[in-house]
XYZ file of C-alpha atoms in Angstrom:
601
model
C -0.080 -0.048 -0.112
C 1.701 3.255 -1.280
C 1.546 6.353 0.775
C 0.141 9.685 -0.625
C 1.053 12.969 1.219
C -2.354 14.339 0.131
C -4.278 11.666 1.978
C -6.071 12.308 5.083
C -5.947 9.963 8.137
C -9.385 8.573 7.226
C -8.111 7.512 3.819
C -5.427 5.709 5.116
C -7.320 3.791 7.590
C -9.919 2.944 4.982
C -7.199 1.517 2.704
C -5.677 -0.421 5.363
C -9.237 -2.025 6.394
C -9.630 -2.834 2.653
C -6.478 -4.814 2.458
C -6.921 -6.671 5.801
C -10.409 -7.785 4.363
C -8.838 -8.854 1.030
C -6.187 -10.783 2.734
C -8.618 -12.226 5.010
C -10.962 -13.614 1.926
C -7.824 -15.055 0.227
C -7.052 -17.123 3.246
C -10.708 -18.439 3.574
C -10.876 -19.336 -0.045
C -7.480 -21.137 -0.203
C -8.736 -23.155 2.989
C -12.050 -23.973 1.251
C -10.273 -25.005 -1.801
C -8.063 -27.408 0.289
C -10.849 -28.952 2.205
C -12.702 -29.480 -1.053
C -9.591 -31.229 -2.518
C -8.937 -33.270 0.394
C -12.746 -34.414 0.334
C -12.577 -35.319 -3.345
C -9.410 -37.441 -2.813
C -11.335 -39.284 0.104
C -14.333 -39.891 -2.085
C -12.170 -41.441 -4.890
C -10.254 -43.670 -2.329
C -13.703 -44.731 -0.941
C -15.150 -45.457 -4.432
C -11.987 -47.331 -5.368
C -12.119 -49.412 -2.114
C -15.742 -50.340 -2.950
C -14.955 -51.212 -6.328
C -12.118 -53.562 -5.180
C -14.399 -55.128 -2.575
C -17.169 -55.693 -5.099
C -14.599 -57.471 -7.491
C -13.517 -59.676 -4.692
C -17.122 -60.607 -3.907
C -17.727 -61.459 -7.370
C -14.607 -63.560 -7.662
C -15.738 -65.088 -4.353
C -18.957 -65.921 -5.583
C -17.781 -67.229 -8.882
C -15.622 -69.662 -6.920
C -18.649 -70.825 -4.869
C -20.741 -71.110 -8.190
C -18.161 -73.571 -9.629
C -17.362 -75.574 -6.544
C -20.977 -75.818 -4.925
C -23.609 -74.586 -7.176
C -23.483 -76.811 -10.366
C -23.628 -80.484 -10.177
C -23.133 -82.458 -13.476
C -24.523 -85.829 -13.398
C -24.523 -87.993 -16.502
C -24.699 -84.973 -18.727
C -27.681 -83.243 -17.114
C -27.164 -80.115 -14.919
C -28.929 -79.658 -11.528
C -29.245 -76.317 -9.741
C -28.833 -75.825 -6.028
C -30.242 -72.805 -4.184
C -28.275 -69.696 -4.945
C -29.282 -66.541 -3.182
C -27.774 -64.106 -5.747
C -24.934 -61.639 -5.740
C -25.231 -57.833 -5.584
C -21.944 -56.037 -6.222
C -22.482 -52.572 -7.663
C -24.038 -53.163 -10.927
C -22.841 -56.834 -11.261
C -25.465 -59.409 -10.243
C -25.142 -63.284 -10.415
C -28.581 -65.157 -10.407
C -29.669 -68.139 -11.933
C -32.165 -66.810 -14.479
C -34.981 -69.241 -15.461
C -34.788 -72.886 -15.207
C -34.072 -73.324 -18.739
C -31.153 -70.876 -19.018
C -27.788 -72.420 -19.873
C -25.558 -69.238 -19.348
C -25.435 -66.968 -16.318
C -24.143 -63.206 -17.274
C -22.367 -61.698 -14.263
C -23.121 -58.188 -15.906
C -19.528 -57.485 -16.898
C -17.466 -58.365 -19.926
C -18.006 -61.246 -22.220
C -15.388 -63.121 -20.180
C -17.824 -63.069 -17.205
C -20.047 -65.920 -18.594
C -20.678 -69.181 -16.925
C -21.637 -72.246 -19.038
C -22.393 -75.285 -17.097
C -22.246 -77.548 -20.053
C -18.645 -76.458 -20.736
C -17.879 -76.490 -17.143
C -16.154 -73.121 -16.603
C -16.263 -69.400 -17.504
C -15.506 -68.255 -21.018
C -16.817 -65.682 -23.671
C -18.527 -65.586 -26.841
C -16.696 -65.027 -30.105
C -18.126 -64.153 -33.533
C -17.845 -66.907 -36.047
C -19.719 -65.623 -39.261
C -23.226 -64.835 -38.108
C -23.063 -67.171 -35.121
C -21.901 -66.516 -31.419
C -19.736 -69.450 -30.248
C -19.045 -69.866 -26.565
C -15.220 -70.250 -26.103
C -14.408 -71.615 -22.610
C -11.738 -69.994 -20.735
C -8.254 -71.933 -20.755
C -7.696 -73.301 -17.271
C -3.995 -73.273 -15.871
C -2.611 -76.670 -14.981
C -2.365 -77.260 -11.186
C 1.211 -78.521 -11.658
C 2.712 -81.382 -9.752
C 2.037 -81.525 -5.988
C 4.850 -80.311 -3.734
C 5.488 -83.770 -2.259
C 5.892 -85.255 -5.821
C 7.993 -82.319 -7.133
C 10.247 -82.197 -4.085
C 10.557 -86.206 -4.020
C 11.765 -87.048 -7.554
C 12.862 -83.709 -9.205
C 15.191 -80.835 -8.222
C 16.837 -78.025 -9.702
C 20.017 -76.794 -8.117
C 23.026 -74.329 -9.139
C 26.592 -75.732 -8.962
C 29.768 -73.888 -9.572
C 33.283 -75.444 -9.399
C 35.887 -73.430 -7.395
C 37.872 -70.679 -9.031
C 41.631 -71.261 -9.296
C 44.056 -69.309 -7.078
C 46.067 -66.220 -8.441
C 49.684 -66.417 -9.175
C 51.944 -64.165 -7.160
C 54.636 -61.581 -7.985
C 57.414 -61.824 -5.653
C 61.301 -61.581 -5.515
C 63.780 -63.313 -3.016
C 65.172 -60.705 -0.692
C 67.608 -62.343 1.583
C 70.572 -61.065 3.156
C 73.900 -61.908 1.574
C 71.892 -63.035 -1.762
C 72.150 -60.287 -4.209
C 69.449 -60.465 -7.258
C 67.773 -63.448 -5.827
C 65.408 -63.614 -8.771
C 61.475 -63.970 -8.913
C 59.936 -66.280 -6.391
C 56.341 -65.885 -6.831
C 54.331 -69.282 -6.529
C 51.504 -70.601 -8.609
C 47.953 -70.553 -7.362
C 46.155 -73.718 -6.319
C 43.374 -75.542 -8.279
C 39.865 -74.898 -7.637
C 37.449 -77.534 -6.036
C 35.497 -79.874 -8.243
C 31.922 -80.882 -7.858
C 31.167 -84.550 -7.401
C 27.688 -86.331 -7.070
C 27.963 -89.144 -4.921
C 25.070 -91.935 -4.347
C 24.117 -92.461 -0.605
C 21.987 -95.432 0.116
C 20.364 -93.654 3.207
C 18.914 -90.929 1.074
C 15.596 -91.969 -0.701
C 14.500 -88.487 -1.960
C 15.428 -85.174 -3.471
C 13.487 -83.374 -0.828
C 17.008 -82.420 0.787
C 17.486 -79.883 -2.092
C 14.249 -77.906 -1.419
C 15.960 -75.402 0.695
C 19.475 -75.634 -0.225
C 19.926 -74.449 -3.978
C 23.106 -73.129 -4.619
C 26.182 -75.426 -4.298
C 29.727 -73.953 -4.763
C 33.225 -75.694 -4.307
C 36.059 -73.916 -2.395
C 38.531 -71.940 -4.566
C 42.054 -72.379 -4.791
C 44.457 -70.038 -2.536
C 46.643 -67.803 -4.146
C 50.432 -68.431 -4.395
C 53.011 -67.073 -2.051
C 56.708 -66.276 -2.202
C 59.631 -68.433 -1.727
C 57.943 -70.307 -4.715
C 55.309 -71.587 -2.514
C 52.167 -72.725 -4.346
C 48.875 -72.078 -3.012
C 46.655 -74.627 -1.479
C 44.009 -76.451 -3.573
C 40.226 -76.027 -2.934
C 38.426 -78.603 -1.385
C 36.039 -80.921 -3.579
C 32.463 -80.541 -3.023
C 30.420 -83.640 -2.924
C 26.614 -83.614 -3.362
C 24.893 -86.596 -1.768
C 21.993 -87.983 -3.994
C 19.906 -91.037 -3.676
C 20.667 -93.881 -6.088
C 18.500 -93.693 -9.290
C 19.484 -90.134 -9.895
C 20.005 -88.621 -13.209
C 21.967 -85.389 -13.445
C 21.112 -83.189 -16.645
C 22.204 -79.644 -17.885
C 19.280 -77.492 -17.596
C 20.163 -75.412 -20.741
C 21.396 -78.136 -22.960
C 19.232 -80.933 -21.529
C 22.368 -83.204 -21.880
C 22.947 -86.084 -19.520
C 25.931 -85.350 -17.654
C 25.675 -88.682 -15.347
C 23.492 -91.250 -13.455
C 23.947 -92.477 -9.916
C 22.844 -96.210 -9.933
C 24.386 -97.383 -6.823
C 25.624 -96.357 -3.395
C 29.125 -95.027 -3.234
C 29.245 -94.201 -6.791
C 31.012 -90.819 -7.757
C 30.370 -88.822 -10.784
C 32.425 -85.896 -11.621
C 30.076 -83.029 -12.877
C 32.551 -80.108 -12.893
C 36.309 -79.861 -12.494
C 37.938 -76.924 -10.711
C 39.703 -73.712 -12.265
C 43.360 -73.971 -13.184
C 45.580 -71.860 -10.749
C 47.294 -69.000 -12.233
C 51.205 -69.064 -12.566
C 53.521 -66.814 -10.540
C 56.309 -64.598 -11.876
C 58.747 -67.589 -11.155
C 57.297 -69.478 -14.098
C 58.078 -66.883 -16.433
C 61.684 -66.507 -15.902
C 63.784 -66.750 -19.011
C 67.226 -66.222 -20.059
C 66.190 -62.761 -21.392
C 63.687 -61.683 -18.709
C 65.297 -62.755 -15.477
C 63.199 -60.437 -13.296
C 59.624 -60.858 -14.967
C 56.940 -58.580 -13.656
C 54.032 -60.636 -14.474
C 51.455 -63.313 -12.940
C 48.381 -64.890 -14.105
C 44.732 -64.942 -12.594
C 43.278 -68.050 -11.692
C 40.799 -69.594 -14.009
C 37.010 -69.190 -13.122
C 35.248 -72.232 -12.245
C 32.423 -73.173 -14.421
C 28.881 -73.247 -13.334
C 25.542 -74.263 -14.461
C 21.958 -75.112 -13.295
C 21.581 -79.019 -12.763
C 18.289 -80.790 -13.228
C 18.059 -83.826 -11.045
C 15.541 -86.634 -11.639
C 15.237 -89.595 -9.340
C 14.276 -92.868 -10.953
C 13.709 -95.506 -8.231
C 16.358 -98.125 -8.378
C 14.390 -101.153 -7.170
C 14.126 -104.819 -7.943
C 10.256 -105.083 -8.181
C 7.764 -102.514 -9.086
C 4.343 -102.855 -7.687
C 2.031 -101.304 -10.309
C -1.652 -101.282 -10.799
C -4.775 -99.010 -10.669
C -5.528 -96.828 -7.965
C -6.843 -98.506 -4.697
C -5.895 -101.916 -6.156
C -4.013 -102.762 -2.868
C -0.540 -101.942 -3.773
C 0.529 -100.327 -0.503
C -1.068 -103.078 1.358
C 1.035 -105.644 -0.448
C 4.133 -103.696 0.200
C 3.266 -103.612 4.137
C 2.399 -107.336 4.070
C 5.879 -108.575 2.545
C 8.278 -105.777 4.215
C 8.453 -103.448 7.132
C 7.630 -100.825 5.251
C 4.675 -98.588 6.427
C 2.982 -96.858 3.749
C -0.112 -94.807 3.956
C -3.052 -97.024 3.433
C -6.623 -95.929 3.102
C -9.973 -96.342 1.465
C -9.628 -93.891 -1.586
C -7.730 -93.294 -4.583
C -4.198 -91.853 -4.753
C -3.455 -92.570 -1.352
C 0.167 -93.096 -2.498
C 1.359 -90.038 -4.214
C 5.134 -90.752 -3.904
C 6.661 -94.162 -4.442
C 7.397 -96.402 -1.199
C 10.292 -98.568 -0.874
C 10.484 -101.763 1.045
C 13.175 -104.524 1.652
C 12.146 -108.010 1.506
C 14.643 -110.797 2.817
C 13.985 -114.297 1.563
C 16.511 -117.189 1.666
C 19.244 -114.946 2.341
C 18.591 -112.765 -0.672
C 17.490 -109.326 -0.279
C 14.964 -107.595 -2.716
C 13.846 -104.018 -2.878
C 10.137 -103.611 -3.553
C 8.694 -100.134 -4.845
C 5.166 -99.228 -4.405
C 4.435 -96.956 -7.321
C 1.498 -94.783 -7.349
C -1.579 -95.815 -9.149
C -1.885 -95.467 -12.827
C -4.803 -94.271 -14.828
C -5.799 -94.667 -18.384
C -3.991 -91.861 -20.413
C -1.287 -91.764 -18.215
C 1.153 -92.101 -21.183
C -0.322 -88.575 -22.275
C 0.232 -87.083 -18.709
C -3.224 -87.768 -17.139
C -3.085 -88.126 -13.314
C 0.508 -87.420 -13.035
C 1.225 -90.223 -15.453
C 4.545 -88.965 -16.540
C 5.599 -88.714 -12.856
C 4.523 -92.333 -12.117
C 5.500 -94.191 -15.240
C 8.971 -93.337 -15.402
C 9.552 -94.979 -12.104
C 8.914 -98.313 -13.677
C 11.697 -98.040 -16.088
C 14.295 -98.622 -13.179
C 12.751 -101.734 -11.907
C 13.646 -105.362 -13.056
C 10.418 -107.143 -12.538
C 6.665 -105.921 -12.460
C 4.143 -107.113 -10.301
C 1.010 -106.022 -11.459
C -1.857 -105.977 -8.719
C -5.548 -106.334 -9.990
C -8.414 -105.271 -7.784
C -10.808 -108.563 -8.403
C -13.778 -106.637 -6.601
C -14.144 -104.382 -9.842
C -16.213 -105.568 -12.594
C -13.950 -103.991 -14.935
C -10.725 -105.222 -13.546
C -9.867 -107.088 -16.659
C -10.209 -103.750 -18.834
C -8.026 -101.859 -16.128
C -5.486 -104.581 -16.698
C -5.398 -103.959 -20.460
C -5.421 -100.170 -20.223
C -2.465 -100.203 -17.963
C -0.425 -102.648 -20.325
C -1.418 -100.193 -23.063
C -0.252 -97.245 -21.147
C 3.172 -98.871 -20.412
C 3.488 -99.604 -24.279
C 2.714 -96.199 -25.386
C 5.084 -94.764 -22.554
C 8.019 -96.848 -23.464
C 7.813 -100.182 -25.281
C 10.620 -101.635 -23.390
C 8.526 -101.965 -20.311
C 6.460 -104.756 -21.904
C 9.698 -106.903 -22.186
C 10.091 -106.880 -18.381
C 9.144 -109.883 -16.493
C 5.605 -109.361 -15.256
C 3.708 -111.315 -12.568
C 0.108 -110.859 -11.837
C -1.335 -110.550 -8.372
C -5.154 -111.248 -8.373
C -5.954 -109.404 -5.217
C -8.827 -109.378 -2.677
C -9.620 -112.909 -2.891
C -10.838 -112.765 0.636
C -14.186 -111.472 -0.896
C -16.255 -114.232 -2.229
C -17.472 -112.568 -5.621
C -13.864 -111.417 -6.047
C -12.334 -115.114 -5.574
C -14.734 -116.433 -8.427
C -13.441 -113.596 -10.731
C -9.998 -114.273 -9.813
C -10.056 -117.875 -10.499
C -11.698 -117.387 -13.963
C -8.649 -114.669 -14.762
C -5.948 -116.987 -13.571
C -7.491 -119.851 -16.207
C -7.091 -116.965 -18.864
C -3.526 -115.877 -17.741
C -2.389 -119.604 -17.492
C -3.365 -120.249 -20.881
C -1.634 -117.079 -22.285
C 1.454 -118.033 -20.318
C 1.222 -115.391 -17.796
C 2.400 -116.149 -14.203
C -0.472 -115.214 -12.003
C -1.357 -115.793 -8.240
C -4.617 -115.415 -6.215
C -3.700 -113.314 -3.236
C -5.168 -111.378 -0.440
C -2.789 -108.627 0.615
C -4.775 -108.128 3.871
C -4.886 -111.817 5.159
C -1.518 -112.809 3.286
C -3.129 -115.670 1.489
C -1.030 -116.623 -1.501
C 1.764 -113.838 -1.000
C 4.324 -116.421 -0.054
C 4.040 -118.211 -3.344
C 3.835 -114.771 -5.091
C 7.249 -113.824 -3.635
C 8.883 -117.459 -4.647
C 8.096 -116.455 -8.367
C 9.482 -113.082 -7.948
C 12.551 -114.293 -6.538
C 12.947 -116.744 -9.334
C 12.400 -114.203 -12.061
C 15.084 -112.021 -10.533
C 17.562 -114.821 -10.470
C 17.082 -115.556 -14.037
C 17.855 -112.127 -15.245
C 21.416 -111.040 -15.913
C 23.526 -108.872 -13.540
C 22.885 -105.126 -13.786
C 25.433 -103.190 -15.824
C 26.246 -99.689 -15.460
C 26.167 -97.829 -18.685
C 26.778 -94.196 -17.428
C 30.519 -94.401 -17.683
C 30.750 -93.609 -21.341
C 28.365 -90.677 -20.802
C 30.423 -88.861 -18.134
C 33.875 -89.587 -19.590
C 34.158 -85.923 -21.032
C 33.270 -84.252 -17.552
C 36.669 -84.917 -16.149
C 38.408 -82.037 -18.043
C 38.027 -78.319 -18.512
C 36.431 -76.684 -21.542
C 39.809 -75.312 -22.979
C 41.905 -78.464 -22.161
C 43.658 -79.698 -25.307
C 42.441 -76.840 -27.364
C 44.819 -74.751 -29.435
C 44.818 -70.955 -29.055
C 44.599 -70.970 -32.814
C 41.099 -72.439 -33.081
C 38.976 -69.414 -32.975
C 36.410 -67.632 -34.984
C 35.570 -63.978 -35.689
C 31.879 -62.696 -35.610
C 30.922 -59.383 -36.943
C 28.268 -57.798 -35.260
C 27.023 -54.114 -35.022
C 28.335 -53.510 -31.460
C 31.907 -55.282 -31.956
C 33.961 -58.118 -33.465
C 33.581 -60.831 -31.293
C 36.470 -63.593 -31.047
C 35.242 -66.838 -30.121
C 37.318 -69.847 -28.904
C 37.662 -71.935 -25.544
C 41.618 -71.546 -25.398
C 41.735 -67.597 -26.155
C 38.930 -66.865 -24.052
C 40.620 -68.734 -21.129
C 43.905 -67.129 -21.835
C 42.089 -63.614 -21.650
C 40.521 -64.365 -18.562
C 43.577 -65.327 -16.891
C 45.544 -62.299 -18.193
C 46.234 -60.074 -15.070
C 45.818 -56.636 -16.444
C 47.479 -54.988 -13.377
C 50.885 -55.464 -14.942
C 52.198 -53.850 -18.013
C 53.935 -57.055 -19.151
C 50.452 -58.769 -19.413
C 49.855 -56.112 -22.258
C 52.798 -57.002 -24.156
C 52.385 -60.733 -23.816
C 48.606 -60.383 -24.869
C 49.715 -58.509 -27.962
C 52.226 -61.191 -28.999
C 49.845 -64.059 -28.426
C 47.120 -62.052 -30.935
C 49.839 -61.800 -33.446
C 51.161 -65.354 -33.221
C 47.902 -67.113 -32.980
C 46.996 -65.229 -36.249
C 43.975 -63.206 -34.711
C 45.325 -59.824 -36.061
C 45.320 -61.144 -39.423
C 41.936 -62.651 -38.711
C 40.423 -59.231 -37.770
C 42.198 -57.232 -40.565
C 40.339 -59.633 -42.876
C 37.048 -59.241 -41.204
C 37.341 -55.349 -41.625
C 38.330 -54.197 -38.090
C 39.294 -50.804 -38.213
C 41.037 -48.250 -35.818
C 39.136 -47.751 -32.609
C 36.641 -50.801 -33.352
C 35.590 -52.657 -30.260
C 36.887 -56.153 -29.898
C 35.237 -58.715 -27.503
C 37.436 -61.728 -26.278
C 35.150 -63.494 -23.496
C 34.504 -60.854 -20.906
C 37.251 -58.658 -21.896
C 36.677 -55.556 -24.126
C 39.189 -53.337 -25.870
C 39.581 -50.914 -28.838
C 41.376 -52.143 -31.971
C 44.738 -50.650 -32.880
C 47.333 -51.664 -35.501
C 50.259 -50.048 -33.462
C 52.004 -52.503 -31.485
C 54.915 -50.171 -30.333
C 55.781 -50.318 -26.568
C 55.046 -46.608 -26.311
C 51.345 -47.313 -27.451
C 50.771 -50.208 -25.041
C 52.337 -48.630 -22.178
C 50.051 -45.469 -22.631
C 47.081 -47.580 -22.882
C 48.268 -49.313 -19.801
C 48.541 -46.106 -17.912
C 45.492 -44.847 -18.926
C 43.755 -47.944 -17.705
C 45.631 -47.680 -14.421
C 44.218 -44.039 -14.132
C 40.703 -44.988 -14.689
C 40.690 -47.827 -11.896
C 39.066 -46.803 -8.754
C 41.343 -46.264 -5.828
C 44.881 -45.519 -5.570
C 47.558 -47.621 -8.003
C 49.674 -50.065 -6.283
C 53.474 -49.279 -6.509
C 54.523 -52.607 -7.123
C 52.472 -52.853 -10.295
C 53.855 -49.959 -12.099
C 56.213 -50.940 -14.942
C 59.613 -50.888 -13.217
C 61.563 -49.209 -16.131
C 58.815 -46.347 -16.504
C 60.460 -43.051 -16.044
């Protein structure tokens, strides 16, 4: 408010009152606007909360509708009482008695068709609207089954120890010469069979497995200690695969068997190894080779003498419990057994291992009822005992169906000796059916026995034939040795540094080759002599000429393994030393004096 000398006192007071009133009005309007904005945000939050709650109620009602409302009986759909759902504008009701679809009031996806057995949507095909069911996600493998016979773990071999740069400094010994020792070897990864382990559940919480790295070399030409090998204990019957290539690395078939999966990295050489007649004081050492790593997929195929197969609830677990000390879960409903159970039977000073394999359904060879997970266990057994539930009127059809599934999964399974166990003959009706089927099997030349797994009737005779069948088989031969013969060496062992190829990419020229990549990785770039050695190797191996032929120009990027550098045809010591000093200046932290080029000014 400007002051005017001609104004009277009343004018000054009037203008002051007007300014004070305007200021008050501005503050009040600002407060009102703030309150209105806060109220608007609160309304938006409330509406969003109500919408989310409504959506949740709709989904809950849909689940209830799927699980409890519709009952499909022999193709007809019967409705149960449903009180409806009110969630905003969405409503779920039954409509009239003749309705086949229920619209939830949302998108076309929100339609329930009892004849298709789920939610879906209508799609236009010409002039017609066709109902397309929504694809349901597979429930996957149960945790007990997944942890029992499959696992995926990360394994890494130990890194090699670094070489040391050291010189002998001793009284009365002038010019003692280099004395840096070599680094130790990294530890390897071994898979070892352990008969005390019967599942892969131990890998559920421990996924990463790393072997110990080698120690670095010391002065006085002392080599570093080798890293300790890591032994991973697995149950017999475990197959080890590379998850990326799906190549079988090895198979554990018996306890105490060792399979070398990864060999440890090679230790770097110290400066004592680089002493020559021309260079009596080398200032160079190598880094240790990095240990290889990969994700391994473990699959357990039971190693058992006898596999007990059959449809669900046929009495397989009861038979295993009657012939051995095993205590499998037994109940009067299908799929009581979801993981195979093992039992040991001692008879006439001989030991037989029985495996109770979970029930197999028709269509198991196509994955029905976890068929793949169950059928593969039959491949590791030598004799099959097929248990038939004779109380069922369709037991013969079930037997033929399982034989068909075995053939579709792997025809080799039909060549295994098979003994049929006609179970549950403690029932009168089942006994008559079992005797009729035994006559049929005898006519076909199939060994069969009428048994009762509950009372033990006929079980001893069954065991006698099983033992005779095992004695007639040849001894088990291990065929895994030829597959794992190549795992005992490193990727670059036996490879020449002249074996390489050049790939021209938009980003850089990539030099690929196991030997040159290992040489580059083990080069210690903290020493100037390493630069000169690397340049000599590129020239002697022919990589320089190959890059020139590929069109590499001054300043182009060159990639060798994880190392990247700019291409230059200038190989003078001055140029190499300038690049070395530039790299040292770019490194974080202070440079170490012992790593400077000893002849630099």
